PDB file of C-alpha atoms in Angstrom:
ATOM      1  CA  UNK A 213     138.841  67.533  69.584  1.00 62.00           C
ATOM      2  CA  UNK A 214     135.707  68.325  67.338  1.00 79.00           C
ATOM      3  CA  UNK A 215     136.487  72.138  65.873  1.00 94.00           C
ATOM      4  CA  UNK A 216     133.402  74.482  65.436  1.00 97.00           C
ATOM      5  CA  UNK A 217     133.577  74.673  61.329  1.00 98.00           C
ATOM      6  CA  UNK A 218     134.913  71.063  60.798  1.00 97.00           C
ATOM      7  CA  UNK A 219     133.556  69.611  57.325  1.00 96.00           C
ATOM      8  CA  UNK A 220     132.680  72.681  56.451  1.00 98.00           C
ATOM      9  CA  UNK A 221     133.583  74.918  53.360  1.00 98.00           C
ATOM     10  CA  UNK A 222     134.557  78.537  53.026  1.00 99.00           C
ATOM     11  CA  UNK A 223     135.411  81.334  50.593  1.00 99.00           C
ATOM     12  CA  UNK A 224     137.079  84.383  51.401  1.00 98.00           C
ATOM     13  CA  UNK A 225     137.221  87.178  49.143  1.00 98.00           C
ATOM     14  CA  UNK A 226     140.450  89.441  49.369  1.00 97.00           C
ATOM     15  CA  UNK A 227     142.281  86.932  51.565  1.00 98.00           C
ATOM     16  CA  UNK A 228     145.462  87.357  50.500  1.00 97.00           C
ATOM     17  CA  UNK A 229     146.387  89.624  52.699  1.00 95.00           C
ATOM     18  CA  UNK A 230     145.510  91.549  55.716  1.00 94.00           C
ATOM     19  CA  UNK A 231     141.997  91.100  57.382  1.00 97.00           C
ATOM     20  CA  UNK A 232     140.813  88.315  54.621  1.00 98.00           C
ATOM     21  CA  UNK A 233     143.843  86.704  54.840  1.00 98.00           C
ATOM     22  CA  UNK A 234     143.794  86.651  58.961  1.00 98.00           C
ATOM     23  CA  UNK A 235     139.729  85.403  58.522  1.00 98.00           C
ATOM     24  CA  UNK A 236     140.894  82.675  55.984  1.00 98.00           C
ATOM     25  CA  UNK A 237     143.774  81.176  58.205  1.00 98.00           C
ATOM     26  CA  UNK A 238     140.935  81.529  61.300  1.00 98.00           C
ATOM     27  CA  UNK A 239     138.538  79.388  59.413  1.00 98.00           C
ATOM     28  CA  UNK A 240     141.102  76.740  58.401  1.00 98.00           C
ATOM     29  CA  UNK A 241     142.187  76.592  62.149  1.00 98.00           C
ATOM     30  CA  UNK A 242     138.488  75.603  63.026  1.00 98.00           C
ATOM     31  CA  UNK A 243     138.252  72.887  60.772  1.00 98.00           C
ATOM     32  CA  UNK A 244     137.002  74.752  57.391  1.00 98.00           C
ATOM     33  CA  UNK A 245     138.267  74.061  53.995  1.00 98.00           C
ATOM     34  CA  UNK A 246     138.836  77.112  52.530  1.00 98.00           C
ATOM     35  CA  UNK A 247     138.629  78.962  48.908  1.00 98.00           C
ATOM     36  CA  UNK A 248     140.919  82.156  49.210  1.00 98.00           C
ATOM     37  CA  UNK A 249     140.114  84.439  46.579  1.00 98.00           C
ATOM     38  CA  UNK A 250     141.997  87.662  45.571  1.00 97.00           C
ATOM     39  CA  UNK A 251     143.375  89.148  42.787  1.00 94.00           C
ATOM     40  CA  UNK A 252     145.968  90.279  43.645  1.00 90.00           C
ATOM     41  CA  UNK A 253     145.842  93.999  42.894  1.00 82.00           C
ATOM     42  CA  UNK A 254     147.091  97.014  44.612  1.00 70.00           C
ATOM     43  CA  UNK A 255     144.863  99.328  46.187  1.00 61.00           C
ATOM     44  CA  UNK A 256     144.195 101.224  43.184  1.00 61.00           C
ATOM     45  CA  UNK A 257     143.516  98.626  41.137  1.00 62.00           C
ATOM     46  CA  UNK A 258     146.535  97.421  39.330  1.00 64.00           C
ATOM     47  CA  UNK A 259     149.810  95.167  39.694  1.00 64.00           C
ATOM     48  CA  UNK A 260     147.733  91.774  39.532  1.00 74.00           C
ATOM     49  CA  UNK A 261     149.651  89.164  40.593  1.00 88.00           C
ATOM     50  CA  UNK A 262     148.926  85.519  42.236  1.00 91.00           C
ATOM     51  CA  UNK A 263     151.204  85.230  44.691  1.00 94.00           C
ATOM     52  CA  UNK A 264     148.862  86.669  47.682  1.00 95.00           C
ATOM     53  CA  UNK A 265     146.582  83.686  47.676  1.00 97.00           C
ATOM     54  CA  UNK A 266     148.902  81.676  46.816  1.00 98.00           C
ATOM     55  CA  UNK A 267     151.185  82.424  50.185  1.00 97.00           C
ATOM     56  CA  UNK A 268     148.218  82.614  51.858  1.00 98.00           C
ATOM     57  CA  UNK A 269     147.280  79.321  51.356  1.00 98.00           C
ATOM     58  CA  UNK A 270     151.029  77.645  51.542  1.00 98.00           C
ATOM     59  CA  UNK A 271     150.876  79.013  54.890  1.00 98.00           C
ATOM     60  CA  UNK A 272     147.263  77.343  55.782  1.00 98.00           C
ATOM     61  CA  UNK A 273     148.133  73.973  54.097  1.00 98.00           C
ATOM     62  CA  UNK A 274     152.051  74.521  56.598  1.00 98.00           C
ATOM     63  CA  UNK A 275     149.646  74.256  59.489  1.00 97.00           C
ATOM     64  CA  UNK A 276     147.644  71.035  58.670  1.00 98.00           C
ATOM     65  CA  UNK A 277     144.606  73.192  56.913  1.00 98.00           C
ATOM     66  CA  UNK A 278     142.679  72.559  53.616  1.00 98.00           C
ATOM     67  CA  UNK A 279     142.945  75.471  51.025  1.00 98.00           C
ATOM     68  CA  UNK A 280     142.845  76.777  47.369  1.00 98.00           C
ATOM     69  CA  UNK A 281     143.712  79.656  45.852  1.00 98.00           C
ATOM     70  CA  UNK A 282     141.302  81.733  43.450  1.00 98.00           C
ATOM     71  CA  UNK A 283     142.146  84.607  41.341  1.00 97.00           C
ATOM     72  CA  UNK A 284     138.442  85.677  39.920  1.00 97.00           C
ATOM     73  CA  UNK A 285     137.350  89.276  40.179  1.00 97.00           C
ATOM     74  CA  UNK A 286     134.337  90.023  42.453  1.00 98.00           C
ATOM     75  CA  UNK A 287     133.860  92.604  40.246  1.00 97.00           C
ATOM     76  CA  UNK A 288     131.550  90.712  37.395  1.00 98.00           C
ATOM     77  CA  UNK A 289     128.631  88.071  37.947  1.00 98.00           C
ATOM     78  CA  UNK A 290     130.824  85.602  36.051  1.00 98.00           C
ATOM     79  CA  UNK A 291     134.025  86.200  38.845  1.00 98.00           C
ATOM     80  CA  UNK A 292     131.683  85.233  41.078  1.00 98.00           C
ATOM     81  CA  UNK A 293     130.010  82.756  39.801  1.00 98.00           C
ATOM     82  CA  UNK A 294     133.563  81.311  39.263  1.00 98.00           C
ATOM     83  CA  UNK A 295     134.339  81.926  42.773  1.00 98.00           C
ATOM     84  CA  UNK A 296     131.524  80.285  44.320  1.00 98.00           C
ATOM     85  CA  UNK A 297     131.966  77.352  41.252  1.00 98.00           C
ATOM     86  CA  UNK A 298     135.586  76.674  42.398  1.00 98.00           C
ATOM     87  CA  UNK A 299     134.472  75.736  46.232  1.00 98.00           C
ATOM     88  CA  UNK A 300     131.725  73.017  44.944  1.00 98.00           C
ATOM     89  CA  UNK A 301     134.301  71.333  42.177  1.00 98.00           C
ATOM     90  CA  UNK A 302     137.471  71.604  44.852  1.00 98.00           C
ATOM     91  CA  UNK A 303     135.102  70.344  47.883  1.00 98.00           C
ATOM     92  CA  UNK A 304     131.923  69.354  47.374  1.00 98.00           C
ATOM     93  CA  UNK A 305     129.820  71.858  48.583  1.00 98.00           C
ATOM     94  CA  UNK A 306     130.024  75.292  50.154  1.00 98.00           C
ATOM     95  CA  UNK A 307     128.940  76.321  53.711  1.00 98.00           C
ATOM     96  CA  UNK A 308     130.317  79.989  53.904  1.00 99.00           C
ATOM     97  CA  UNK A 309     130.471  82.769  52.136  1.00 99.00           C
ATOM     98  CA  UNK A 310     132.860  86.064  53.753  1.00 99.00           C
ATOM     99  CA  UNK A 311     132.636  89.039  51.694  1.00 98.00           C
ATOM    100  CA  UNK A 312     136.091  90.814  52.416  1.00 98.00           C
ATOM    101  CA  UNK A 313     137.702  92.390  48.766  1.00 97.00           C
ATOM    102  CA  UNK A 314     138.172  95.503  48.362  1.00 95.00           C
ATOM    103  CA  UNK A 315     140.085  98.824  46.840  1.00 94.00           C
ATOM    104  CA  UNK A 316     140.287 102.711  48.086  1.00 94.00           C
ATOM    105  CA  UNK A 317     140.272 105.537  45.918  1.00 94.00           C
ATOM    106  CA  UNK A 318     140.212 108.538  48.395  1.00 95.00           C
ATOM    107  CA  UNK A 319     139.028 112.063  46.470  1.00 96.00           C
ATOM    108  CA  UNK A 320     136.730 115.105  47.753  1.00 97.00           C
ATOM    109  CA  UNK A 321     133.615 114.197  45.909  1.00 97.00           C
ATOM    110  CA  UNK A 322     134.517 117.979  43.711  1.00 97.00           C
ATOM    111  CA  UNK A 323     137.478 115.967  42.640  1.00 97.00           C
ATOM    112  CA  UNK A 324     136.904 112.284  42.080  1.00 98.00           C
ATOM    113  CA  UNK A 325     136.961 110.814  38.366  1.00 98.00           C
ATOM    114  CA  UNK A 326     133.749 108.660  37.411  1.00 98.00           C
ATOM    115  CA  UNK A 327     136.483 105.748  37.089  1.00 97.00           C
ATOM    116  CA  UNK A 328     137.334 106.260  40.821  1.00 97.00           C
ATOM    117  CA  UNK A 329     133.751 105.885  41.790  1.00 98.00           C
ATOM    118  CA  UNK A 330     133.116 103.094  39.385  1.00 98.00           C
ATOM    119  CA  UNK A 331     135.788 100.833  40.196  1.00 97.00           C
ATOM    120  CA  UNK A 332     135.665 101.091  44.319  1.00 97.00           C
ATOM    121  CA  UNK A 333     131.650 100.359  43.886  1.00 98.00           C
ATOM    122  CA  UNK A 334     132.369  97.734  41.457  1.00 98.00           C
ATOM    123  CA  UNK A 335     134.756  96.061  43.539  1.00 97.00           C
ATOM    124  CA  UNK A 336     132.791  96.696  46.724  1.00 98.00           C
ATOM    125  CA  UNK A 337     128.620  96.594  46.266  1.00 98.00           C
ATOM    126  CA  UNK A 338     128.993  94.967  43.073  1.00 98.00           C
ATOM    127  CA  UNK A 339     131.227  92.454  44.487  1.00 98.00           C
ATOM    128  CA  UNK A 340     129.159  91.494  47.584  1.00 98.00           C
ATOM    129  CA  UNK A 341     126.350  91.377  45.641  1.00 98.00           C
ATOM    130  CA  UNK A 342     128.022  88.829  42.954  1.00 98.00           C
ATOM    131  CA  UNK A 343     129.172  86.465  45.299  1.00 98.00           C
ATOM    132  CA  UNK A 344     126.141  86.511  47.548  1.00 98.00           C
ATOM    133  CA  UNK A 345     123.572  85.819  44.418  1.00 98.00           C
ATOM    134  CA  UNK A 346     125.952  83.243  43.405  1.00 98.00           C
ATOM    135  CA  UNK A 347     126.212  81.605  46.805  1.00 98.00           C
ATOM    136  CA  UNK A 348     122.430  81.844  48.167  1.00 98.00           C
ATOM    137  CA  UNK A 349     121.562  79.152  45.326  1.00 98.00           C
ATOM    138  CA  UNK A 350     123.658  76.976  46.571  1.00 98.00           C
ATOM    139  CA  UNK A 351     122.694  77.902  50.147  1.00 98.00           C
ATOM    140  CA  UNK A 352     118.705  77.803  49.504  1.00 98.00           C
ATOM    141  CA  UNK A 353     118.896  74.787  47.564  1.00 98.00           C
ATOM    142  CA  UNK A 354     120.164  72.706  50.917  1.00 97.00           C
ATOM    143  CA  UNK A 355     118.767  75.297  53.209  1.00 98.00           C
ATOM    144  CA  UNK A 356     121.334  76.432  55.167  1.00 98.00           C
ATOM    145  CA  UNK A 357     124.269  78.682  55.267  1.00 98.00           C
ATOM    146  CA  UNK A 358     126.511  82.069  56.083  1.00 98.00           C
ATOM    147  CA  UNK A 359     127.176  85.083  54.712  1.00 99.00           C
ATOM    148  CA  UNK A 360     129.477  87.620  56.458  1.00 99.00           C
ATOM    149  CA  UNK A 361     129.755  90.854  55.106  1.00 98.00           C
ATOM    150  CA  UNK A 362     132.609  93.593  55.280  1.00 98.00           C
ATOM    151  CA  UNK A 363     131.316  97.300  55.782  1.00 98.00           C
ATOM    152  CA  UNK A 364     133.347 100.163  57.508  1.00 96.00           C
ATOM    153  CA  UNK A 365     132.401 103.001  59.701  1.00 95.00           C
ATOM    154  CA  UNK A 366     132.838 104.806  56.671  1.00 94.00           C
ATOM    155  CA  UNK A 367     128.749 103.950  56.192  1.00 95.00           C
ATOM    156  CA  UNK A 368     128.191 106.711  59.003  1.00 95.00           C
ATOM    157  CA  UNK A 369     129.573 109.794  56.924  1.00 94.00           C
ATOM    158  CA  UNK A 370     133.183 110.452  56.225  1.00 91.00           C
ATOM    159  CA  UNK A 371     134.868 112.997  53.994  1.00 94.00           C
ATOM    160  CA  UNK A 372     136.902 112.388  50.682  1.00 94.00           C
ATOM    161  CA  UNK A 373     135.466 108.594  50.154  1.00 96.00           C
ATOM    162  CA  UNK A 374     131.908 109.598  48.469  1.00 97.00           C
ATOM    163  CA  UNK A 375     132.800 106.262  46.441  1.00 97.00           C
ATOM    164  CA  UNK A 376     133.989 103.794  49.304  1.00 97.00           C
ATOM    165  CA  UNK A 377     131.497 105.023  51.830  1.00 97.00           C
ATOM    166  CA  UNK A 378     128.411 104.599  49.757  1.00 98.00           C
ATOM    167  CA  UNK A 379     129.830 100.960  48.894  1.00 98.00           C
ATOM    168  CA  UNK A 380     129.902 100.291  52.446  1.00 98.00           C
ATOM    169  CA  UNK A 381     126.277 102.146  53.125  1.00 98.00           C
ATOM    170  CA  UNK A 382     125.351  99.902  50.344  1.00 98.00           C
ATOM    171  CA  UNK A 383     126.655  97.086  51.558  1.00 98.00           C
ATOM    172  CA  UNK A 384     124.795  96.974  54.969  1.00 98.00           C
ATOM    173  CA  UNK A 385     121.649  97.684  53.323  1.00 98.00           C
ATOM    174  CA  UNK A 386     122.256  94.789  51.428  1.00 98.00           C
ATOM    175  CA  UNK A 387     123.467  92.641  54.180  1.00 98.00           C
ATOM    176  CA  UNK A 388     119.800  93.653  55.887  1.00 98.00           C
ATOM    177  CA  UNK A 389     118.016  92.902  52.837  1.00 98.00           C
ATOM    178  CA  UNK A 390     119.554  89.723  51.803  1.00 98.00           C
ATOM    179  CA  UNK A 391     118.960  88.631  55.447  1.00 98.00           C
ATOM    180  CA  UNK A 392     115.088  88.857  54.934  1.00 98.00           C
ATOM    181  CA  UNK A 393     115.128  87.465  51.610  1.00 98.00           C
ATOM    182  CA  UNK A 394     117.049  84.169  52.789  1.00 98.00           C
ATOM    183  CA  UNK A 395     116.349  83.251  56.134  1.00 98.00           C
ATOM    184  CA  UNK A 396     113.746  81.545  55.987  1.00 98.00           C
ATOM    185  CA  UNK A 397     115.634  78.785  54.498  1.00 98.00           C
ATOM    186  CA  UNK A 398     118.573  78.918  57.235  1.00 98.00           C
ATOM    187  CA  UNK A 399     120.916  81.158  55.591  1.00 98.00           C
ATOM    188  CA  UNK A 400     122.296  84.612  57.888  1.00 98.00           C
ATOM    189  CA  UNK A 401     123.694  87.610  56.573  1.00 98.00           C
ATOM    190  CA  UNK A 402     125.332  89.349  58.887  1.00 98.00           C
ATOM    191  CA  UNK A 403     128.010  92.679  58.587  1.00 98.00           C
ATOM    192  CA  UNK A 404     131.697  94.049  60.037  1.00 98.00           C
ATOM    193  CA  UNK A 405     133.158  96.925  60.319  1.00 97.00           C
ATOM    194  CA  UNK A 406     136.734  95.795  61.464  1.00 96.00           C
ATOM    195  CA  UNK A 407     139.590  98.455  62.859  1.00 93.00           C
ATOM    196  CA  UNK A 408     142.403  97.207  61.895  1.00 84.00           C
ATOM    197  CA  UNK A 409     145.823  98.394  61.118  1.00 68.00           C
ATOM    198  CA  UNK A 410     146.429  97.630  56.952  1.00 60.00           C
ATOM    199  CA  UNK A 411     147.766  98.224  54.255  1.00 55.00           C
ATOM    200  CA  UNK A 412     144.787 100.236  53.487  1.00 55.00           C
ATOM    201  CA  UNK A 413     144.987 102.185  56.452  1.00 51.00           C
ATOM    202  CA  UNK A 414     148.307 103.791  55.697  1.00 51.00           C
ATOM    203  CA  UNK A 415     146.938 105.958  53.643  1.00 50.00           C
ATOM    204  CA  UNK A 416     143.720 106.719  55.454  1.00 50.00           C
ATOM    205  CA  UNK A 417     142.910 109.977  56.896  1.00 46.00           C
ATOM    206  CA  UNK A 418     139.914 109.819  59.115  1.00 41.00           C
ATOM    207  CA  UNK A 419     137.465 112.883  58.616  1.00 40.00           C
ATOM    208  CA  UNK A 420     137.788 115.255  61.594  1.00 41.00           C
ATOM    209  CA  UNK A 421     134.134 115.641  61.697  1.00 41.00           C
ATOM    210  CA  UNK A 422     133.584 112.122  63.328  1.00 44.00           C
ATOM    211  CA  UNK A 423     134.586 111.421  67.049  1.00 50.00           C
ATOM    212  CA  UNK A 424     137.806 109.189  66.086  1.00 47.00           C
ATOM    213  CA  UNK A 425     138.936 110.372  70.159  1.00 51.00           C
ATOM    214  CA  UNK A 426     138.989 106.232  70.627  1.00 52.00           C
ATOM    215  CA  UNK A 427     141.183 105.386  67.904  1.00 52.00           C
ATOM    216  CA  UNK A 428     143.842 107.879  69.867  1.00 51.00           C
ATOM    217  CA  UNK A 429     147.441 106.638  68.046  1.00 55.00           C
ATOM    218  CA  UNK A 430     146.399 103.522  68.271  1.00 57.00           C
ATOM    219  CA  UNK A 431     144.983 101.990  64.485  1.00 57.00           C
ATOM    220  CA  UNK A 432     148.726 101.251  63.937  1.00 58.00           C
ATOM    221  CA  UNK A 433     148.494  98.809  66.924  1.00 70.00           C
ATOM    222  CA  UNK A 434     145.456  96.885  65.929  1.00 86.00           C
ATOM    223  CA  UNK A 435     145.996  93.357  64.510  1.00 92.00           C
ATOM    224  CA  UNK A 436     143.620  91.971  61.553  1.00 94.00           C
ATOM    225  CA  UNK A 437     143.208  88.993  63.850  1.00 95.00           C
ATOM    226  CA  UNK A 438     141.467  90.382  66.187  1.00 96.00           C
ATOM    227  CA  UNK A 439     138.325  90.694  63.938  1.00 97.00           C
ATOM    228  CA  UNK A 440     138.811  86.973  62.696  1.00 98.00           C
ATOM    229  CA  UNK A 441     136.808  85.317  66.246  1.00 98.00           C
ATOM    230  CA  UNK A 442     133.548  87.327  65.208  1.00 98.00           C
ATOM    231  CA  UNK A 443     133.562  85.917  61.772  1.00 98.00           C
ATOM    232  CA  UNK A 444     134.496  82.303  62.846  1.00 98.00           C
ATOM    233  CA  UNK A 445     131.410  82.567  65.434  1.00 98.00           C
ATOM    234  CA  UNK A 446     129.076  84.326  63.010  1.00 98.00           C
ATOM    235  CA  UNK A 447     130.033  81.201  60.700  1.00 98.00           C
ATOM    236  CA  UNK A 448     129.186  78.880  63.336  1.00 98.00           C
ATOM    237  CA  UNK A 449     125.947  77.057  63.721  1.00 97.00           C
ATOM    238  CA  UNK A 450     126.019  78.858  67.273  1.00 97.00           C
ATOM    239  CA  UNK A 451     125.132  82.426  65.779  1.00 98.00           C
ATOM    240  CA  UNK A 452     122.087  80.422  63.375  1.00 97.00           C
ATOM    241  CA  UNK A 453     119.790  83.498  65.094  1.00 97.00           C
ATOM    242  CA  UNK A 454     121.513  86.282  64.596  1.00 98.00           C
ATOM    243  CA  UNK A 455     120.801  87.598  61.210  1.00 98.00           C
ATOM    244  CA  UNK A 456     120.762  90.801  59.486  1.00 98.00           C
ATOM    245  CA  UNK A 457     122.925  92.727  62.157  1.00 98.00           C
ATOM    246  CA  UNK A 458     125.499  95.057  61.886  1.00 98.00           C
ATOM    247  CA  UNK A 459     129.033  94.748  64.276  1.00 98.00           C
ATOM    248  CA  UNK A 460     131.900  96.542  65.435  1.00 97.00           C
ATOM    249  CA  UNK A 461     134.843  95.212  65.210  1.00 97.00           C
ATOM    250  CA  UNK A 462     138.842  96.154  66.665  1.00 95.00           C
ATOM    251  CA  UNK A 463     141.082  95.047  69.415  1.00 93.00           C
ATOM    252  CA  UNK A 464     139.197  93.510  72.255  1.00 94.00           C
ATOM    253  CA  UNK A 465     136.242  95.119  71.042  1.00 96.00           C
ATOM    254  CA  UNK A 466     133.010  94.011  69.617  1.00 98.00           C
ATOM    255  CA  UNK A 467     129.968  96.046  69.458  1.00 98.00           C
ATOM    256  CA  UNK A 468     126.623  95.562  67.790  1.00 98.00           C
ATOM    257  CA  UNK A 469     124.954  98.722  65.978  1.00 98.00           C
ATOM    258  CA  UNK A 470     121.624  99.801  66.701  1.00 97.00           C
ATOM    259  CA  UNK A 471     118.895  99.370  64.159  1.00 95.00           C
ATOM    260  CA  UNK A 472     117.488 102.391  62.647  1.00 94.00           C
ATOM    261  CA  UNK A 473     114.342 104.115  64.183  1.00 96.00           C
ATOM    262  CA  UNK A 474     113.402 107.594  63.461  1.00 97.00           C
ATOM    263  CA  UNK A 475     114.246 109.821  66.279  1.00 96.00           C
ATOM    264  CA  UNK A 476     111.248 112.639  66.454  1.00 97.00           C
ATOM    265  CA  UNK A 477     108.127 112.734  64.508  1.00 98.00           C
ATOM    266  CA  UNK A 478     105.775 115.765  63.726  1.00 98.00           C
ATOM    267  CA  UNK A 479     102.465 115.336  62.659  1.00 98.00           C
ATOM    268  CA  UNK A 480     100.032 118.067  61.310  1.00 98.00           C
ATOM    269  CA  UNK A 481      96.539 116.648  60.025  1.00 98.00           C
ATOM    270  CA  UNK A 482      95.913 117.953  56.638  1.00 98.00           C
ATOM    271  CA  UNK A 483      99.618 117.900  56.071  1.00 98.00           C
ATOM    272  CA  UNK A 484     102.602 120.899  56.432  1.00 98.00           C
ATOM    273  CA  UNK A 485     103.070 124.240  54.674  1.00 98.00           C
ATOM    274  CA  UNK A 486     106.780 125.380  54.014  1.00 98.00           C
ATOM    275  CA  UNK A 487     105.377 128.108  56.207  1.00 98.00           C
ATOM    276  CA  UNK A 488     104.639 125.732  59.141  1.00 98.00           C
ATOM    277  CA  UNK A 489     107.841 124.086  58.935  1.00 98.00           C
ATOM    278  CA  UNK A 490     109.889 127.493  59.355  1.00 98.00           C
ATOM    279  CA  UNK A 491     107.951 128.228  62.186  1.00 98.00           C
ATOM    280  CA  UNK A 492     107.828 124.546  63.743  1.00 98.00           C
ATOM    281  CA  UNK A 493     111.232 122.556  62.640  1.00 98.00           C
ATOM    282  CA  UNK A 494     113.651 124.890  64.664  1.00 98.00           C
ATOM    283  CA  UNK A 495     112.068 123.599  67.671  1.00 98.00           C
ATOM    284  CA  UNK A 496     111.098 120.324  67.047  1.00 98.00           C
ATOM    285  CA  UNK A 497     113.168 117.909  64.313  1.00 98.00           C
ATOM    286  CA  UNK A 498     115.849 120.122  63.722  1.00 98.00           C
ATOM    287  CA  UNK A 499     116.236 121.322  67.379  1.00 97.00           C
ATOM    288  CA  UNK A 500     119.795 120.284  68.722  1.00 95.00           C
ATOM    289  CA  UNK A 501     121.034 118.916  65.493  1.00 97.00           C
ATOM    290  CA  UNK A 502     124.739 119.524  64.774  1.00 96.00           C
ATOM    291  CA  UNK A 503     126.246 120.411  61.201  1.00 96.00           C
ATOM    292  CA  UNK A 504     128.839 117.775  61.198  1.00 93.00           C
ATOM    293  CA  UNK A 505     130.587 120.237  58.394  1.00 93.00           C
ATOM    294  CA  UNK A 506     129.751 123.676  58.579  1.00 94.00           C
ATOM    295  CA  UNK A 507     130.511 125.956  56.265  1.00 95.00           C
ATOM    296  CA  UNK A 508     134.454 127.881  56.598  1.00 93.00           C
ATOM    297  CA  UNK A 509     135.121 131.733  55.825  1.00 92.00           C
ATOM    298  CA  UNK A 510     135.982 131.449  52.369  1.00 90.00           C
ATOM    299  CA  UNK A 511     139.984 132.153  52.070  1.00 86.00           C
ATOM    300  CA  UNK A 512     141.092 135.340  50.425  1.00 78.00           C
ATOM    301  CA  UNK A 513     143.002 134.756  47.120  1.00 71.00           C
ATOM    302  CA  UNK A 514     146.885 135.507  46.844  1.00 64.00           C
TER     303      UNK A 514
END
């Protein structure tokens, strides 16, 4: 039986392990030849080893699927040139792109070393952005291909990751951007933001502020494979119109965000005085809007 991705090729970026390695194994199983890429780092950055890829793709090539193992860093143009460079020597060509690597460096913003924030947006903006102007030459010179992004809810506001949530805000900018700049010549861009229980998430505290009522005890639950059908269809030749969108993804749910409007407008010919606006914005833009942090008594000093 003809599989939805068969003579196709695929990288996978952080698929050693948890949600890259369940998207890699996903691919293989419908037909795609696959370049799993990760170096093989802990979360903070160090401990690089091979062996993740390497398992990862023992266990594709177990069941009957194609693989390689890469150990470049998204981090630099040159990883991911070398990335994207492995697929065409290994295969031929290159069909797919999935942005998954990443690392976590949780600190209040007051707290967090420059190194902290450099090394989570290098890994994470930096990264996409490597591998996707590495890949779109390939894809615009025979028209056609897929890019799927990895974001996070994180995007929407969320304390003590000032570094990993402006990667991911970053990141699905860019995955609208790089939609526009390539479709016309057949390449998507599309984005995730997977729930999923790993090994990143055992250390992650979501911020109280956001409405997490869902999640319940439940993130512990929710299986990496569960994201993997979204990416296999966005991959597909069956999602060739959907591009530039951003998705939900956890359990046996899959939602699609909205796009970004503006909510209320005010308009004053001639333009506003700060004078108008203290006597206007209470009861027009600013009317109902919710401090998502307000400001706590300040605590008396022992």
């Amino acid at each position: 039986m003809e599989r939805l991705l068969d003579g196709q090729v695929a990288i996978v970026t952080g698929a050693g392990r948890g949600i890259g390695k369940a998207h890699a194994i996903a691919l293989a199983e419908q037909g795609a030849k696959v370049i799993v890429n990760d170096l093989g780092v802990g979360l903070d950055g160090s401990d690089t080893t091979s062996d993740p890829a390497n398992e990862a793709v023992e266990e594709i090539r177990r069941s009957g699927g194609e693989a390689l193992a890469n150990h470049d860093s998204v981090a630099s143009p040159e990883g991911g040139e070398a990335i994207i460079k492995a697929a065409i020597e290994e295969f031929g060509r290159l069909d797919i792109l999935v942005n998954n690597a990443g690392n976590y460096r949780p600190r209040m913003i007051f707290n967090m070393p420059y190194e902290d924030w450099d090394s989570v947006v290098k890994v994470h903006l930096y990264g996409h952005f490597n591998c996707i102007a590495a890949a779109s030459r390939v894809f615009r010179a025979q028209r056609g291909g897929r890019i799927i992004n990895t974001a996070s809810e994180a995007w929407l506001g969320e304390a003590a990751v000032a570094n990993y949530g402006s990667a991911k805000a970053g990141i699905v900018g860019l995955t609208r951007i790089a939609a526009r700049d390539l479709g016309k010549y057949g390449i998507t861009c599309n984005c995730i933001c997977p729930r999923a229980s790993t090994r990143m998430t055992d250390s992650l505290s979501f911020d109280k502020s956001l409405d997490r009522s869902s999640l319940g005890g439940e993130l512990d639950a929710l299986n990496p494979g569960d994201i993997s059908p979204l990416v296999v269809y966005l991959a597909s030749q069956n999602a060739s119109d959907i591009n530039g969108r951003i998705f939900l993804a956890y359990g046996g749910t899959i939602s699609l965000f909205s796009e970004p409007v503006p909510e209320k407008t005010i308009f004053k010919s001639g333009g506003w005085s700060v004078s108008d606006l203290c006597d206007v914005m209470p009861g027009t833009l600013a009317a109902d809007l919710v401090n998502p942090a307000p400001a706590e008594p300040a605590k008396a000093e022992k």
